[in-house]
Amino acid sequence: MGSFNIYRHDGPFILESGAVIHGLEIGYHTYGKLNAAGDNVVWVCHALTANSDVFDWWPGLVGHEHVFNPRDHYIICANILGSPYGTTHPLSVDPDTGRPYYLFFPAFTIRDIVSAHELLAAHLEIRQISVLIGGSMGGQQAMEWAIKRPGLIGKLLLLATNARHSPWGIAFNESQRLALAADPSFQAQSPGGGSLGLKAARSIALLSYRTYETYGATQKEDTHDKTDQYKAASYQNYQGEKLTKRFNAYSYWYLSKAMDSHHVGRGRGSAEEALGRIEADTLVISIKGDLLFPPAEQAFIARHVRHAHYTVIDSLYGHDGFLVETALLSTAIGDFLAETGINKEKQLLHKTVK
């Protein structure tokens, strides 16, 4: 389908904290080819536990015969720093010690993730990004990049994300980390350490990704006679177990902390001032009923990005709607790209947001 490669950075990778990672590796997928003008790049920033194979986890939006397809676009998705799908992460071997990092991995931020993206973009000789898109934690990355390098990005698509991680979101993440830390094996620092805690953490996370209505529609019992073994309970167990088979507790720990670090206003005066630096034509999409990243957070972004268009889509699936509602997203994104592509100098007016 696509091509998976690993970029190995020769020099030291200096984090926002001043800590250094030596021998940084970045796993990434590419689909399609860069055109002669170099202006058909679509860069996808993935969310918390996803990987760089965007064709696999975002079907219907990215793929053949969809809005972003390899026939017309050169699509790139890089596995983020700290994630165990090809990029340096806590289970990687620290070249200074010859042992896995585990809980000695340096803390990193969303800005550090973006800095790693920049290294890869330079390696791939990307001089302009036609469309930069991300949802949730991926949207946090895309926003940071558009602020840091405003002239690089043509169109910016921000889905179900925020300009600073909220106390509500941080509280959810801390609750998940408490679950990790409560698993005695987490401190043992072994490849499977903290797996039971990770299962519990995923169960907590699902409650923020979905809604009361989601569970009422999808996990409703067919009988009135049960006193145990409920569908909703089975679902939580299944989803928790599913994550433990493909992820690790240490990456989850560090990535959740990176999400907490997100604040575009840090060192830039304020979030409003930082958002004002974005030059790209921007589409901001909210998911009605999103508990984790409520629409008010996207409305805030749309008010302060100069060339912003704002829309809300309805979904039974709450925050996860940014992954599920690809038909609605395709329509909104397709209309936006058509409108802004016809007259690239046109500045979209802010819609009144309440």
mmCIF file with all atom_site columns, N, CA, C and O in Angstrom, residues 240-262:
data_model
loop_
_atom_site.group_PDB
_atom_site.id
_atom_site.type_symbol
_atom_site.label_atom_id
_atom_site.label_alt_id
_atom_site.label_comp_id
_atom_site.label_asym_id
_atom_site.label_entity_id
_atom_site.label_seq_id
_atom_site.pdbx_PDB_ins_code
_atom_site.Cartn_x
_atom_site.Cartn_y
_atom_site.Cartn_z
_atom_site.occupancy
_atom_site.B_iso_or_equiv
_atom_site.pdbx_formal_charge
_atom_site.auth_seq_id
_atom_site.auth_comp_id
_atom_site.auth_asym_id
_atom_site.auth_atom_id
_atom_site.pdbx_PDB_model_num
ATOM 1  N N  . GLY A 1 240 ? -9.476 -2.627 26.407 1.00 0.00 ? 240 GLY A N  1
ATOM 2  C CA . GLY A 1 240 ? -8.263 -2.528 27.193 1.00 0.00 ? 240 GLY A CA 1
ATOM 3  C C  . GLY A 1 240 ? -7.261 -3.600 26.816 1.00 0.00 ? 240 GLY A C  1
ATOM 4  O O  . GLY A 1 240 ? -6.065 -3.335 26.640 1.00 0.00 ? 240 GLY A O  1
ATOM 5  N N  . GLU A 1 241 ? -7.746 -4.828 26.676 1.00 0.00 ? 241 GLU A N  1
ATOM 6  C CA . GLU A 1 241 ? -6.874 -5.938 26.301 1.00 0.00 ? 241 GLU A CA 1
ATOM 7  C C  . GLU A 1 241 ? -6.297 -5.730 24.895 1.00 0.00 ? 241 GLU A C  1
ATOM 8  O O  . GLU A 1 241 ? -5.126 -6.047 24.631 1.00 0.00 ? 241 GLU A O  1
ATOM 9  N N  . LYS A 1 242 ? -7.103 -5.203 24.019 1.00 0.00 ? 242 LYS A N  1
ATOM 10 C CA . LYS A 1 242 ? -6.673 -4.958 22.638 1.00 0.00 ? 242 LYS A CA 1
ATOM 11 C C  . LYS A 1 242 ? -5.480 -4.002 22.592 1.00 0.00 ? 242 LYS A C  1
ATOM 12 O O  . LYS A 1 242 ? -4.522 -4.228 21.839 1.00 0.00 ? 242 LYS A O  1
ATOM 13 N N  . LEU A 1 243 ? -5.513 -2.963 23.404 1.00 0.00 ? 243 LEU A N  1
ATOM 14 C CA . LEU A 1 243 ? -4.400 -2.015 23.398 1.00 0.00 ? 243 LEU A CA 1
ATOM 15 C C  . LEU A 1 243 ? -3.129 -2.633 23.962 1.00 0.00 ? 243 LEU A C  1
ATOM 16 O O  . LEU A 1 243 ? -2.027 -2.382 23.457 1.00 0.00 ? 243 LEU A O  1
ATOM 17 N N  . THR A 1 244 ? -3.257 -3.460 25.005 1.00 0.00 ? 244 THR A N  1
ATOM 18 C CA . THR A 1 244 ? -2.062 -4.054 25.607 1.00 0.00 ? 244 THR A CA 1
ATOM 19 C C  . THR A 1 244 ? -1.312 -4.949 24.631 1.00 0.00 ? 244 THR A C  1
ATOM 20 O O  . THR A 1 244 ? -0.116 -5.186 24.793 1.00 0.00 ? 244 THR A O  1
ATOM 21 N N  . LYS A 1 245 ? -2.002 -5.432 23.598 1.00 0.00 ? 245 LYS A N  1
ATOM 22 C CA . LYS A 1 245 ? -1.358 -6.313 22.621 1.00 0.00 ? 245 LYS A CA 1
ATOM 23 C C  . LYS A 1 245 ? -0.574 -5.540 21.568 1.00 0.00 ? 245 LYS A C  1
ATOM 24 O O  . LYS A 1 245 ? 0.214  -6.139 20.821 1.00 0.00 ? 245 LYS A O  1
ATOM 25 N N  . ARG A 1 246 ? -0.791 -4.226 21.496 1.00 0.00 ? 246 ARG A N  1
ATOM 26 C CA . ARG A 1 246 ? -0.108 -3.464 20.447 1.00 0.00 ? 246 ARG A CA 1
ATOM 27 C C  . ARG A 1 246 ? 0.651  -2.241 20.956 1.00 0.00 ? 246 ARG A C  1
ATOM 28 O O  . ARG A 1 246 ? 1.288  -1.536 20.183 1.00 0.00 ? 246 ARG A O  1
ATOM 29 N N  . PHE A 1 247 ? 0.613  -1.992 22.249 1.00 0.00 ? 247 PHE A N  1
ATOM 30 C CA . PHE A 1 247 ? 1.238  -0.788 22.787 1.00 0.00 ? 247 PHE A CA 1
ATOM 31 C C  . PHE A 1 247 ? 1.971  -1.150 24.065 1.00 0.00 ? 247 PHE A C  1
ATOM 32 O O  . PHE A 1 247 ? 1.919  -2.294 24.529 1.00 0.00 ? 247 PHE A O  1
ATOM 33 N N  . ASN A 1 248 ? 2.661  -0.195 24.667 1.00 0.00 ? 248 ASN A N  1
ATOM 34 C CA . ASN A 1 248 ? 3.301  -0.467 25.955 1.00 0.00 ? 248 ASN A CA 1
ATOM 35 C C  . ASN A 1 248 ? 3.013  0.651  26.938 1.00 0.00 ? 248 ASN A C  1
ATOM 36 O O  . ASN A 1 248 ? 2.749  1.799  26.547 1.00 0.00 ? 248 ASN A O  1
ATOM 37 N N  . ALA A 1 249 ? 3.054  0.320  28.203 1.00 0.00 ? 249 ALA A N  1
ATOM 38 C CA . ALA A 1 249 ? 2.657  1.252  29.261 1.00 0.00 ? 249 ALA A CA 1
ATOM 39 C C  . ALA A 1 249 ? 3.582  2.455  29.346 1.00 0.00 ? 249 ALA A C  1
ATOM 40 O O  . ALA A 1 249 ? 3.146  3.562  29.707 1.00 0.00 ? 249 ALA A O  1
ATOM 41 N N  . TYR A 1 250 ? 4.851  2.267  29.027 1.00 0.00 ? 250 TYR A N  1
ATOM 42 C CA . TYR A 1 250 ? 5.820  3.349  29.178 1.00 0.00 ? 250 TYR A CA 1
ATOM 43 C C  . TYR A 1 250 ? 5.636  4.414  28.095 1.00 0.00 ? 250 TYR A C  1
ATOM 44 O O  . TYR A 1 250 ? 5.712  5.620  28.382 1.00 0.00 ? 250 TYR A O  1
ATOM 45 N N  . SER A 1 251 ? 5.380  3.988  26.874 1.00 0.00 ? 251 SER A N  1
ATOM 46 C CA . SER A 1 251 ? 5.060  4.954  25.821 1.00 0.00 ? 251 SER A CA 1
ATOM 47 C C  . SER A 1 251 ? 3.792  5.717  26.175 1.00 0.00 ? 251 SER A C  1
ATOM 48 O O  . SER A 1 251 ? 3.705  6.938  25.997 1.00 0.00 ? 251 SER A O  1
ATOM 49 N N  . TYR A 1 252 ? 2.805  4.996  26.691 1.00 0.00 ? 252 TYR A N  1
ATOM 50 C CA . TYR A 1 252 ? 1.536  5.632  27.048 1.00 0.00 ? 252 TYR A CA 1
ATOM 51 C C  . TYR A 1 252 ? 1.761  6.701  28.114 1.00 0.00 ? 252 TYR A C  1
ATOM 52 O O  . TYR A 1 252 ? 1.188  7.795  28.061 1.00 0.00 ? 252 TYR A O  1
ATOM 53 N N  . TRP A 1 253 ? 2.595  6.386  29.084 1.00 0.00 ? 253 TRP A N  1
ATOM 54 C CA . TRP A 1 253 ? 2.905  7.311  30.177 1.00 0.00 ? 253 TRP A CA 1
ATOM 55 C C  . TRP A 1 253 ? 3.498  8.611  29.625 1.00 0.00 ? 253 TRP A C  1
ATOM 56 O O  . TRP A 1 253 ? 3.031  9.714  29.930 1.00 0.00 ? 253 TRP A O  1
ATOM 57 N N  . TYR A 1 254 ? 4.529  8.476  28.801 1.00 0.00 ? 254 TYR A N  1
ATOM 58 C CA . TYR A 1 254 ? 5.222  9.654  28.290 1.00 0.00 ? 254 TYR A CA 1
ATOM 59 C C  . TYR A 1 254 ? 4.391  10.435 27.279 1.00 0.00 ? 254 TYR A C  1
ATOM 60 O O  . TYR A 1 254 ? 4.423  11.674 27.255 1.00 0.00 ? 254 TYR A O  1
ATOM 61 N N  . LEU A 1 255 ? 3.646  9.728  26.438 1.00 0.00 ? 255 LEU A N  1
ATOM 62 C CA . LEU A 1 255 ? 2.833  10.423 25.450 1.00 0.00 ? 255 LEU A CA 1
ATOM 63 C C  . LEU A 1 255 ? 1.688  11.194 26.090 1.00 0.00 ? 255 LEU A C  1
ATOM 64 O O  . LEU A 1 255 ? 1.336  12.287 25.649 1.00 0.00 ? 255 LEU A O  1
ATOM 65 N N  . SER A 1 256 ? 1.103  10.637 27.151 1.00 0.00 ? 256 SER A N  1
ATOM 66 C CA . SER A 1 256 ? 0.038  11.371 27.842 1.00 0.00 ? 256 SER A CA 1
ATOM 67 C C  . SER A 1 256 ? 0.595  12.636 28.484 1.00 0.00 ? 256 SER A C  1
ATOM 68 O O  . SER A 1 256 ? -0.068 13.676 28.525 1.00 0.00 ? 256 SER A O  1
ATOM 69 N N  . LYS A 1 257 ? 1.828  12.571 28.989 1.00 0.00 ? 257 LYS A N  1
ATOM 70 C CA . LYS A 1 257 ? 2.452  13.760 29.554 1.00 0.00 ? 257 LYS A CA 1
ATOM 71 C C  . LYS A 1 257 ? 2.782  14.788 28.470 1.00 0.00 ? 257 LYS A C  1
ATOM 72 O O  . LYS A 1 257 ? 2.672  16.008 28.699 1.00 0.00 ? 257 LYS A O  1
ATOM 73 N N  . ALA A 1 258 ? 3.172  14.306 27.302 1.00 0.00 ? 258 ALA A N  1
ATOM 74 C CA . ALA A 1 258 ? 3.425  15.220 26.187 1.00 0.00 ? 258 ALA A CA 1
ATOM 75 C C  . ALA A 1 258 ? 2.146  15.965 25.812 1.00 0.00 ? 258 ALA A C  1
ATOM 76 O O  . ALA A 1 258 ? 2.168  17.176 25.543 1.00 0.00 ? 258 ALA A O  1
ATOM 77 N N  . MET A 1 259 ? 1.026  15.249 25.797 1.00 0.00 ? 259 MET A N  1
ATOM 78 C CA . MET A 1 259 ? -0.249 15.892 25.509 1.00 0.00 ? 259 MET A CA 1
ATOM 79 C C  . MET A 1 259 ? -0.557 16.969 26.550 1.00 0.00 ? 259 MET A C  1
ATOM 80 O O  . MET A 1 259 ? -0.993 18.077 26.217 1.00 0.00 ? 259 MET A O  1
ATOM 81 N N  . ASP A 1 260 ? -0.297 16.660 27.815 1.00 0.00 ? 260 ASP A N  1
ATOM 82 C CA . ASP A 1 260 ? -0.533 17.640 28.882 1.00 0.00 ? 260 ASP A CA 1
ATOM 83 C C  . ASP A 1 260 ? 0.290  18.910 28.671 1.00 0.00 ? 260 ASP A C  1
ATOM 84 O O  . ASP A 1 260 ? -0.121 20.009 29.059 1.00 0.00 ? 260 ASP A O  1
ATOM 85 N N  . SER A 1 261 ? 1.468  18.761 28.062 1.00 0.00 ? 261 SER A N  1
ATOM 86 C CA . SER A 1 261 ? 2.377  19.898 27.892 1.00 0.00 ? 261 SER A CA 1
ATOM 87 C C  . SER A 1 261 ? 1.884  20.911 26.864 1.00 0.00 ? 261 SER A C  1
ATOM 88 O O  . SER A 1 261 ? 2.423  22.025 26.778 1.00 0.00 ? 261 SER A O  1
ATOM 89 N N  . HIS A 1 262 ? 0.898  20.527 26.085 1.00 0.00 ? 262 HIS A N  1
ATOM 90 C CA . HIS A 1 262 ? 0.492  21.357 24.949 1.00 0.00 ? 262 HIS A CA 1
ATOM 91 C C  . HIS A 1 262 ? -0.091 22.690 25.393 1.00 0.00 ? 262 HIS A C  1
ATOM 92 O O  . HIS A 1 262 ? -1.115 22.742 26.085 1.00 0.00 ? 262 HIS A O  1
#
